[in-house]
Amino acid sequence: MNADDTLARLADVIESRRGGDPDKSYVARLFHKGADAMLKKVGEEATEVVMAAKDVPHGGGADKLVGEVADLWFHTMVVLAAHGLRPADVLAELRRREGLSGLEEFAARKAQARERGEA
């Protein structure tokens, strides 16, 4: 079993619960509440990841950090699903970037943004 399979199965579960009963499914509840609620959860989970990571060197458990990252990934996958995207789309982008210098990738994205008039 690989990470692609696990993420794909989770994406399938999210999609299957998307239109469910908000009283019976957390995923359905997030979709029912709309984009702002989903994005708020991503922000909350990202903050919890930062706090957990800061605690690890001070005796905080790495298991807490792993749990918070799992929560962040889950809520991010809900946002992806809301936009018709799947983990495979993100994995393809990571594969595209593989072997590229982070600084070169950043410079390329900045140049593309300038060409589109965004920067």
PDB file of C-alpha atoms in Angstrom:
ATOM      1  CA  MET A   1       0.000   0.000   0.000  1.00  0.00           C
ATOM      2  CA  ASN A   2       1.393   3.419  -0.864  1.00  0.00           C
ATOM      3  CA  ALA A   3       0.517   6.983   0.046  1.00  0.00           C
ATOM      4  CA  ASP A   4      -1.150   7.603  -3.321  1.00  0.00           C
ATOM      5  CA  ASP A   5      -3.595   4.749  -2.618  1.00  0.00           C
ATOM      6  CA  THR A   6      -4.370   5.930   0.910  1.00  0.00           C
ATOM      7  CA  LEU A   7      -5.010   9.487  -0.223  1.00  0.00           C
ATOM      8  CA  ALA A   8      -7.111   8.300  -3.169  1.00  0.00           C
ATOM      9  CA  ARG A   9      -9.266   6.146  -0.883  1.00  0.00           C
ATOM     10  CA  LEU A  10      -9.726   9.036   1.538  1.00  0.00           C
ATOM     11  CA  ALA A  11     -10.673  11.309  -1.373  1.00  0.00           C
ATOM     12  CA  ASP A  12     -13.281   8.716  -2.418  1.00  0.00           C
ATOM     13  CA  VAL A  13     -14.729   8.701   1.112  1.00  0.00           C
ATOM     14  CA  ILE A  14     -14.863  12.501   1.159  1.00  0.00           C
ATOM     15  CA  GLU A  15     -16.621  12.551  -2.211  1.00  0.00           C
ATOM     16  CA  SER A  16     -19.103   9.863  -1.125  1.00  0.00           C
ATOM     17  CA  ARG A  17     -20.074  11.841   1.965  1.00  0.00           C
ATOM     18  CA  ARG A  18     -20.171  15.228   0.285  1.00  0.00           C
ATOM     19  CA  GLY A  19     -23.932  15.230  -0.290  1.00  0.00           C
ATOM     20  CA  GLY A  20     -24.808  13.287   2.850  1.00  0.00           C
ATOM     21  CA  ASP A  21     -26.788  14.264   5.905  1.00  0.00           C
ATOM     22  CA  PRO A  22     -24.966  17.050   7.801  1.00  0.00           C
ATOM     23  CA  ASP A  23     -26.334  15.618  11.059  1.00  0.00           C
ATOM     24  CA  LYS A  24     -24.662  12.258  10.382  1.00  0.00           C
ATOM     25  CA  SER A  25     -21.468  13.139   8.509  1.00  0.00           C
ATOM     26  CA  TYR A  26     -18.754  15.613   9.440  1.00  0.00           C
ATOM     27  CA  VAL A  27     -17.742  15.916   5.776  1.00  0.00           C
ATOM     28  CA  ALA A  28     -21.341  16.610   4.753  1.00  0.00           C
ATOM     29  CA  ARG A  29     -21.542  19.223   7.512  1.00  0.00           C
ATOM     30  CA  LEU A  30     -18.437  20.994   6.188  1.00  0.00           C
ATOM     31  CA  PHE A  31     -19.842  21.042   2.643  1.00  0.00           C
ATOM     32  CA  HIS A  32     -23.215  22.209   3.956  1.00  0.00           C
ATOM     33  CA  LYS A  33     -21.571  25.106   5.823  1.00  0.00           C
ATOM     34  CA  GLY A  34     -19.723  26.172   2.691  1.00  0.00           C
ATOM     35  CA  ALA A  35     -16.303  27.345   1.610  1.00  0.00           C
ATOM     36  CA  ASP A  36     -15.703  29.793   4.453  1.00  0.00           C
ATOM     37  CA  ALA A  37     -16.195  27.076   7.070  1.00  0.00           C
ATOM     38  CA  MET A  38     -13.885  24.709   5.188  1.00  0.00           C
ATOM     39  CA  LEU A  39     -11.190  27.345   4.840  1.00  0.00           C
ATOM     40  CA  LYS A  40     -11.506  28.342   8.481  1.00  0.00           C
ATOM     41  CA  LYS A  41     -10.863  24.706   9.462  1.00  0.00           C
ATOM     42  CA  VAL A  42      -7.751  24.608   7.264  1.00  0.00           C
ATOM     43  CA  GLY A  43      -6.486  27.761   8.980  1.00  0.00           C
ATOM     44  CA  GLU A  44      -7.214  26.355  12.438  1.00  0.00           C
ATOM     45  CA  GLU A  45      -5.490  23.077  11.630  1.00  0.00           C
ATOM     46  CA  ALA A  46      -2.458  24.861  10.145  1.00  0.00           C
ATOM     47  CA  THR A  47      -2.121  26.852  13.371  1.00  0.00           C
ATOM     48  CA  GLU A  48      -2.354  23.637  15.400  1.00  0.00           C
ATOM     49  CA  VAL A  49       0.414  22.103  13.268  1.00  0.00           C
ATOM     50  CA  VAL A  50       2.649  25.093  14.008  1.00  0.00           C
ATOM     51  CA  MET A  51       1.934  24.897  17.743  1.00  0.00           C
ATOM     52  CA  ALA A  52       2.549  21.128  17.861  1.00  0.00           C
ATOM     53  CA  ALA A  53       5.805  21.477  15.908  1.00  0.00           C
ATOM     54  CA  LYS A  54       7.025  24.155  18.293  1.00  0.00           C
ATOM     55  CA  ASP A  55       6.291  21.845  21.251  1.00  0.00           C
ATOM     56  CA  VAL A  56       8.234  18.814  19.958  1.00  0.00           C
ATOM     57  CA  PRO A  57      11.713  20.140  20.905  1.00  0.00           C
ATOM     58  CA  HIS A  58      10.377  20.981  24.370  1.00  0.00           C
ATOM     59  CA  GLY A  59       9.091  17.508  25.202  1.00  0.00           C
ATOM     60  CA  GLY A  60       5.909  17.651  23.181  1.00  0.00           C
ATOM     61  CA  GLY A  61       5.062  14.402  21.468  1.00  0.00           C
ATOM     62  CA  ALA A  62       5.915  13.914  17.829  1.00  0.00           C
ATOM     63  CA  ASP A  63       2.722  11.837  17.711  1.00  0.00           C
ATOM     64  CA  LYS A  64       0.735  15.028  18.388  1.00  0.00           C
ATOM     65  CA  LEU A  65       2.450  16.710  15.466  1.00  0.00           C
ATOM     66  CA  VAL A  66       1.640  13.751  13.211  1.00  0.00           C
ATOM     67  CA  GLY A  67      -1.993  13.871  14.332  1.00  0.00           C
ATOM     68  CA  GLU A  68      -2.269  17.586  13.656  1.00  0.00           C
ATOM     69  CA  VAL A  69      -0.699  17.206  10.198  1.00  0.00           C
ATOM     70  CA  ALA A  70      -3.197  14.419   9.464  1.00  0.00           C
ATOM     71  CA  ASP A  71      -6.026  16.786  10.453  1.00  0.00           C
ATOM     72  CA  LEU A  72      -4.591  19.499   8.191  1.00  0.00           C
ATOM     73  CA  TRP A  73      -4.234  17.101   5.264  1.00  0.00           C
ATOM     74  CA  PHE A  74      -7.809  15.869   5.749  1.00  0.00           C
ATOM     75  CA  HIS A  75      -9.308  19.358   5.803  1.00  0.00           C
ATOM     76  CA  THR A  76      -7.152  20.397   2.852  1.00  0.00           C
ATOM     77  CA  MET A  77      -8.488  17.397   0.945  1.00  0.00           C
ATOM     78  CA  VAL A  78     -12.037  18.576   1.687  1.00  0.00           C
ATOM     79  CA  VAL A  79     -11.142  21.950   0.150  1.00  0.00           C
ATOM     80  CA  LEU A  80      -9.607  20.217  -2.868  1.00  0.00           C
ATOM     81  CA  ALA A  81     -12.796  18.176  -3.309  1.00  0.00           C
ATOM     82  CA  ALA A  82     -14.878  21.340  -3.126  1.00  0.00           C
ATOM     83  CA  HIS A  83     -12.957  22.584  -6.163  1.00  0.00           C
ATOM     84  CA  GLY A  84     -13.158  19.322  -8.094  1.00  0.00           C
ATOM     85  CA  LEU A  85      -9.549  18.407  -7.353  1.00  0.00           C
ATOM     86  CA  ARG A  86      -8.002  15.261  -5.934  1.00  0.00           C
ATOM     87  CA  PRO A  87      -4.783  14.384  -4.126  1.00  0.00           C
ATOM     88  CA  ALA A  88      -3.423  13.063  -7.438  1.00  0.00           C
ATOM     89  CA  ASP A  89      -3.419  16.657  -8.711  1.00  0.00           C
ATOM     90  CA  VAL A  90      -1.195  17.757  -5.829  1.00  0.00           C
ATOM     91  CA  LEU A  91       1.020  14.685  -6.144  1.00  0.00           C
ATOM     92  CA  ALA A  92       1.472  15.400  -9.866  1.00  0.00           C
ATOM     93  CA  GLU A  93       2.594  18.926  -9.032  1.00  0.00           C
ATOM     94  CA  LEU A  94       5.039  17.616  -6.417  1.00  0.00           C
ATOM     95  CA  ARG A  95       6.411  15.142  -8.970  1.00  0.00           C
ATOM     96  CA  ARG A  96       6.777  18.009 -11.457  1.00  0.00           C
ATOM     97  CA  ARG A  97       8.815  19.942  -8.906  1.00  0.00           C
ATOM     98  CA  GLU A  98      10.945  16.969  -7.924  1.00  0.00           C
ATOM     99  CA  GLY A  99      14.611  17.670  -8.537  1.00  0.00           C
ATOM    100  CA  LEU A 100      14.063  21.406  -8.926  1.00  0.00           C
ATOM    101  CA  SER A 101      15.764  23.810  -6.613  1.00  0.00           C
ATOM    102  CA  GLY A 102      13.237  25.461  -4.314  1.00  0.00           C
ATOM    103  CA  LEU A 103      14.751  28.835  -5.148  1.00  0.00           C
ATOM    104  CA  GLU A 104      14.509  28.156  -8.882  1.00  0.00           C
ATOM    105  CA  GLU A 105      10.881  27.018  -8.503  1.00  0.00           C
ATOM    106  CA  PHE A 106      10.020  30.160  -6.533  1.00  0.00           C
ATOM    107  CA  ALA A 107      11.681  32.378  -9.164  1.00  0.00           C
ATOM    108  CA  ALA A 108       9.808  30.607 -11.967  1.00  0.00           C
ATOM    109  CA  ARG A 109       6.445  31.032 -10.221  1.00  0.00           C
ATOM    110  CA  LYS A 110       7.211  34.709  -9.550  1.00  0.00           C
ATOM    111  CA  ALA A 111       8.084  35.245 -13.236  1.00  0.00           C
ATOM    112  CA  GLN A 112       4.849  33.502 -14.305  1.00  0.00           C
ATOM    113  CA  ALA A 113       2.840  35.729 -11.959  1.00  0.00           C
ATOM    114  CA  ARG A 114       4.491  38.825 -13.462  1.00  0.00           C
ATOM    115  CA  GLU A 115       3.630  37.612 -16.968  1.00  0.00           C
ATOM    116  CA  ARG A 116      -0.008  37.226 -15.901  1.00  0.00           C
ATOM    117  CA  GLY A 117       0.062  40.706 -14.347  1.00  0.00           C
ATOM    118  CA  GLU A 118      -0.371  39.395 -10.791  1.00  0.00           C
ATOM    119  CA  ALA A 119       2.802  40.845  -9.326  1.00  0.00           C
TER     120      ALA A 119
END
